[in-house]
Coordinates of N, CA and C in Angstrom, one line a residue:
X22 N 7.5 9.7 -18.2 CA 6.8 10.2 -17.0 C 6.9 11.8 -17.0
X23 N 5.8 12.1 -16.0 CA 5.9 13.5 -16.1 C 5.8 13.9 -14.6
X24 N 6.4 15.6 -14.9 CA 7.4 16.0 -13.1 C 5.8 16.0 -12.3
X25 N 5.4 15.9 -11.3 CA 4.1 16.5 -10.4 C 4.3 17.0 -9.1
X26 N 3.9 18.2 -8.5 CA 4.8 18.8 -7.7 C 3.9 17.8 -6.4
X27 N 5.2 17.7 -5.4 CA 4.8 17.2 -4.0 C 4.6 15.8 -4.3
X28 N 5.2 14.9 -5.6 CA 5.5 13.6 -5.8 C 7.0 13.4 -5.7
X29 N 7.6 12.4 -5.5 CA 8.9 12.3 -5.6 C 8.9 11.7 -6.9
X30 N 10.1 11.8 -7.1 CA 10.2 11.1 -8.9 C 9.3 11.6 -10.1
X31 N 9.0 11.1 -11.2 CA 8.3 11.3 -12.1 C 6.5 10.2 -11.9
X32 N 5.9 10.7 -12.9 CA 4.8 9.5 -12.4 C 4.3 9.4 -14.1
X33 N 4.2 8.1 -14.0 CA 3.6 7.5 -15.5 C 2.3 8.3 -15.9
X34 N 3.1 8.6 -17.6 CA 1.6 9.3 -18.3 C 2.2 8.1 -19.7
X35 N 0.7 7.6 -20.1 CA 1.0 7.2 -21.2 C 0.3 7.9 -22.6
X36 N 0.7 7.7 -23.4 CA -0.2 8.4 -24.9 C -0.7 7.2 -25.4
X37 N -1.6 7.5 -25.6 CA -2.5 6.3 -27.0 C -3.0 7.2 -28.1
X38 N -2.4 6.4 -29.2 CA -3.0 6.5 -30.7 C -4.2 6.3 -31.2
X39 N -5.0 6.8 -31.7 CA -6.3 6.4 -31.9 C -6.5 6.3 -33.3
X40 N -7.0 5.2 -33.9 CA -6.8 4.6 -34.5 C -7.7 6.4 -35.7
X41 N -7.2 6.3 -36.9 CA -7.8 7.8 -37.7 C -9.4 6.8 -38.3
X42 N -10.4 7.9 -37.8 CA -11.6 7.2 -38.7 C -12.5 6.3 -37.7
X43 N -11.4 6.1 -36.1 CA -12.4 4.7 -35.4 C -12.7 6.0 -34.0
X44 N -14.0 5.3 -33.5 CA -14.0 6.6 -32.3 C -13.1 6.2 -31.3
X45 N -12.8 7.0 -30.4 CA -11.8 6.7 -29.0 C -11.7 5.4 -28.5
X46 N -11.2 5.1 -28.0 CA -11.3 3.9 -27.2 C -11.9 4.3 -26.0
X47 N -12.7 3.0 -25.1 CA -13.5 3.1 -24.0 C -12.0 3.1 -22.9
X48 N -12.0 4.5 -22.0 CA -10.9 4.7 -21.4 C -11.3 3.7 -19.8
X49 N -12.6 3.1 -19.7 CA -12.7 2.3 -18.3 C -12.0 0.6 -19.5
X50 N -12.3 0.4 -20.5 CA -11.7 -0.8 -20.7 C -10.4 -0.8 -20.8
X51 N -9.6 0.3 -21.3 CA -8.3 0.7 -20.6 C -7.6 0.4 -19.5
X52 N -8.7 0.6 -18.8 CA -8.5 0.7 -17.0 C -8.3 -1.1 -16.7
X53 N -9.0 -1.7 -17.5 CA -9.4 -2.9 -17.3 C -8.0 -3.6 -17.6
X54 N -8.3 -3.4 -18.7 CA -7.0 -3.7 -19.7 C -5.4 -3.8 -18.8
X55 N -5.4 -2.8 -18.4 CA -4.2 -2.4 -17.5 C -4.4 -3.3 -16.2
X56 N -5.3 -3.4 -15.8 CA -5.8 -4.2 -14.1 C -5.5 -5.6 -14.3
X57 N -5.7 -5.9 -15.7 CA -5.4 -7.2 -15.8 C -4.1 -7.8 -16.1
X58 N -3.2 -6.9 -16.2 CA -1.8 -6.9 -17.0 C -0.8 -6.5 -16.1
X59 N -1.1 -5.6 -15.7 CA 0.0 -4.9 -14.3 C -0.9 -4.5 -12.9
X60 N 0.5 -4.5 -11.8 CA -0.4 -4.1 -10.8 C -0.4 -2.8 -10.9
X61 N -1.5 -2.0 -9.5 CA -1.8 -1.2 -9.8 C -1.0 0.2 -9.3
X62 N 0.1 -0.2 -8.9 CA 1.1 1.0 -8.5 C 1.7 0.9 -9.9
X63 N 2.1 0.0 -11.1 CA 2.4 0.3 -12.5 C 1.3 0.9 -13.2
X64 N 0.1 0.9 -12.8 CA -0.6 1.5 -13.4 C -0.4 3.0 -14.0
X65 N -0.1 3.6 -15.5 CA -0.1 5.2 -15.6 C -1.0 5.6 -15.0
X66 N -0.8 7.2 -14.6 CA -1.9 8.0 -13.4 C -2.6 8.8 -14.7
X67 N -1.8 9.3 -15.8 CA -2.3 9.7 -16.8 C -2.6 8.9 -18.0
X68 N -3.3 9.4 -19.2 CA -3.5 9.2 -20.2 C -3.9 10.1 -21.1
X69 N -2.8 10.0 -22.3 CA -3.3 11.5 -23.1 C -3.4 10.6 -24.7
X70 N -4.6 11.2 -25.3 CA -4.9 10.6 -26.7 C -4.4 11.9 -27.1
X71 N -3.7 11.4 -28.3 CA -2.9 12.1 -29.3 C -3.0 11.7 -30.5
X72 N -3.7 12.3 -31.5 CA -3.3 12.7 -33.0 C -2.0 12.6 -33.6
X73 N -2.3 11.1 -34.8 CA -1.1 11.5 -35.5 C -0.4 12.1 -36.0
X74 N -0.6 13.6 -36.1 CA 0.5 14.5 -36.0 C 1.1 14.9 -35.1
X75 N 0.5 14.4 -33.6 CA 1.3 15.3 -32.2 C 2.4 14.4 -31.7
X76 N 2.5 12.9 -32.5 CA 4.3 12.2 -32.5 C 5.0 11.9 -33.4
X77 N 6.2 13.1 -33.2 CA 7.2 12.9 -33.9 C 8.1 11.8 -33.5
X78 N 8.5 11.5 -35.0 CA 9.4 10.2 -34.9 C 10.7 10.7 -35.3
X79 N 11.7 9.8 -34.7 CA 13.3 9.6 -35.6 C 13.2 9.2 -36.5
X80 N 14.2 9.1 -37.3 CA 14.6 8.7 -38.5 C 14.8 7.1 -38.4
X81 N 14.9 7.1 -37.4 CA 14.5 5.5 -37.0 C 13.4 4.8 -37.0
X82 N 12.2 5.9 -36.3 CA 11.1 5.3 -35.9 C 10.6 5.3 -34.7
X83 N 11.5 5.7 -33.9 CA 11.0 5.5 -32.5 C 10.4 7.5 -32.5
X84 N 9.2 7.0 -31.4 CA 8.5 8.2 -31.0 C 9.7 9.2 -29.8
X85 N 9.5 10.4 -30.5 CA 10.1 11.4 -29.5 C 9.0 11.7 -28.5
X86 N 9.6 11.7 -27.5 CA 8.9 11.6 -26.0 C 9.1 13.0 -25.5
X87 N 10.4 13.6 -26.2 CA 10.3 15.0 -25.3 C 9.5 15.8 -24.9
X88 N 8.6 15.7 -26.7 CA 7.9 17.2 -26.6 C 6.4 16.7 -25.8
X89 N 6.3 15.5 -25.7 CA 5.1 15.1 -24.9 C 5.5 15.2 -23.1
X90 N 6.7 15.0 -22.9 CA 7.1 15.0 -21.9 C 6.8 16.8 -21.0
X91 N 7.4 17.6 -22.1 CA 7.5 19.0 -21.6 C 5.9 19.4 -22.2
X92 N 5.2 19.0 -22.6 CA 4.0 19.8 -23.0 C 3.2 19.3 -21.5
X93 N 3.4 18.0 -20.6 CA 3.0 17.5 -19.6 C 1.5 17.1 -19.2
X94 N 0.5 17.9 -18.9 CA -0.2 17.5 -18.5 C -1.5 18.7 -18.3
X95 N -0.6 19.9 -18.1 CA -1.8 20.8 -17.6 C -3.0 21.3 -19.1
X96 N -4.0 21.0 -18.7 CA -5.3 21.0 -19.4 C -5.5 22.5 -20.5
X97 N -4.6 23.3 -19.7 CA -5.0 24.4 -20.5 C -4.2 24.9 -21.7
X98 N -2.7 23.8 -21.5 CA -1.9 24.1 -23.0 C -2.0 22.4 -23.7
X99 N -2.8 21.2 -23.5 CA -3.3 20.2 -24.1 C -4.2 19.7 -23.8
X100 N -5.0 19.2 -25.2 CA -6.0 18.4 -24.8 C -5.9 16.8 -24.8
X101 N -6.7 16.4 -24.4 CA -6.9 14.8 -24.1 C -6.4 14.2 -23.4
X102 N -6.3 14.7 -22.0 CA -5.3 14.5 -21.0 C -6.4 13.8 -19.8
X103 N -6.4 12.4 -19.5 CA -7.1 12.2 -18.3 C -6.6 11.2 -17.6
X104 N -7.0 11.1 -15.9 CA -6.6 11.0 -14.7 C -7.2 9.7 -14.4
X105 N -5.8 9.0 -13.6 CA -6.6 7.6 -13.4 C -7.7 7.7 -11.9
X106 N -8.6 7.1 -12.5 CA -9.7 6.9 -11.1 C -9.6 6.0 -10.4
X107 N -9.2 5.5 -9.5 CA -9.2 4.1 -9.1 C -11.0 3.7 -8.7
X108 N -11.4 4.6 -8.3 CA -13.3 4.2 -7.5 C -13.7 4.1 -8.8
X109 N -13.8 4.9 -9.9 CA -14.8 4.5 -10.9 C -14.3 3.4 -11.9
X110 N -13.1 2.9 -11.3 CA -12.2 2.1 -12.7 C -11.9 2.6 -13.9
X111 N -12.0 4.3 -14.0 CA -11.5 4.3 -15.3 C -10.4 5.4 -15.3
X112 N -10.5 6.2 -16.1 CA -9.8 7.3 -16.5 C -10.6 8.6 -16.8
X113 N -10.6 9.5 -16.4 CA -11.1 10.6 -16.3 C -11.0 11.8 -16.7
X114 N -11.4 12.9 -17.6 CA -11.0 13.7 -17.6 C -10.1 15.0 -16.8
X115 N -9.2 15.3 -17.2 CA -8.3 16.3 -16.2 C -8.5 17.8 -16.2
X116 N -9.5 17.8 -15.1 CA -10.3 19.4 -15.2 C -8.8 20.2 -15.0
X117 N -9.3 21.7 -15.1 CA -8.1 23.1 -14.7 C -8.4 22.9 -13.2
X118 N -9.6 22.2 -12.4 CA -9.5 22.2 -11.2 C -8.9 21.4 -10.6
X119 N -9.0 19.9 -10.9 CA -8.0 18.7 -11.0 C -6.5 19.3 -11.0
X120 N -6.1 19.9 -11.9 CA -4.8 20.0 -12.4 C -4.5 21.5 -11.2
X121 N -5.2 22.4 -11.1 CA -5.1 22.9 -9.2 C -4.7 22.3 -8.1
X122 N -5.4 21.4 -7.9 CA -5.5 21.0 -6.6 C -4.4 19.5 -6.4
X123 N -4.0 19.2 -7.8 CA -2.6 18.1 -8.0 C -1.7 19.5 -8.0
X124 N -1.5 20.8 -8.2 CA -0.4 21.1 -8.2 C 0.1 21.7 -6.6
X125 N -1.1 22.1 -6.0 CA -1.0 22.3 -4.7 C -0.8 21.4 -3.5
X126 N -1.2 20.0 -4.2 CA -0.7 18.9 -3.6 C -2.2 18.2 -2.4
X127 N -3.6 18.9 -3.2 CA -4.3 18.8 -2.3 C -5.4 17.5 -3.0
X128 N -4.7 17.0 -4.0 CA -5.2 15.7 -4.4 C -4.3 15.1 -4.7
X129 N -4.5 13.9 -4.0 CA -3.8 12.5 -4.3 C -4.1 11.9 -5.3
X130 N -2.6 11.4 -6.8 CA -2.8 10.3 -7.1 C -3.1 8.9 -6.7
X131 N -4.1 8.3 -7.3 CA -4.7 7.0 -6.7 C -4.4 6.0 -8.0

């Protein structure tokens, strides 16, 4: 999860892989996907597609979350970062104005 000011706690961001070579996934079948599997307070508020190079693994295998964790959310130091919509069913791109008005606390995650 990642910090959002004027939330308590953390709030779910997930990363998706995209497959190298296939185009993006449809981020409203996502939305679907998720509606059908969890409710909708488990739903992530974010989603960031990330390039096989932007997860590092252990030596084990498991993905390091830190640097996705502290790189967070704001649009202007990553890309492919979008916002769940609950009215349009999908996920959305996360404008610099979006990412404003979530830090000033004058838009609600839905």
């Amino acid at each position: 999860g990642v910090n959002v000011p004027h939330v308590d706690g953390r709030v779910g961001m997930a990363a998706l892989l995209p497959t190298e070579g296939e185009p993006d996934p449809s981020l409203s079948e996502v939305y679907e996907a998720l509606d059908s599997q969890l409710p909708p307070y488990a739903h992530p508020r974010f989603l960031r597609l990330v390039r096989g190079l932007d997860l590092e693994q252990t030596h084990t295998f498991k993905t390091k979350k830190g640097g996705l964790q502290a790189a967070g959310y704001d649009p202007k130091l990553v890309d492919g970062v979008y916002l769940r919509d609950a009215k349009v069913r999908s996920y959305t791109p996360l404008s610099s104005g979006d990412f404003d008005r979530l830090s000033s606390g004058s838009l609600q995650l839905t």
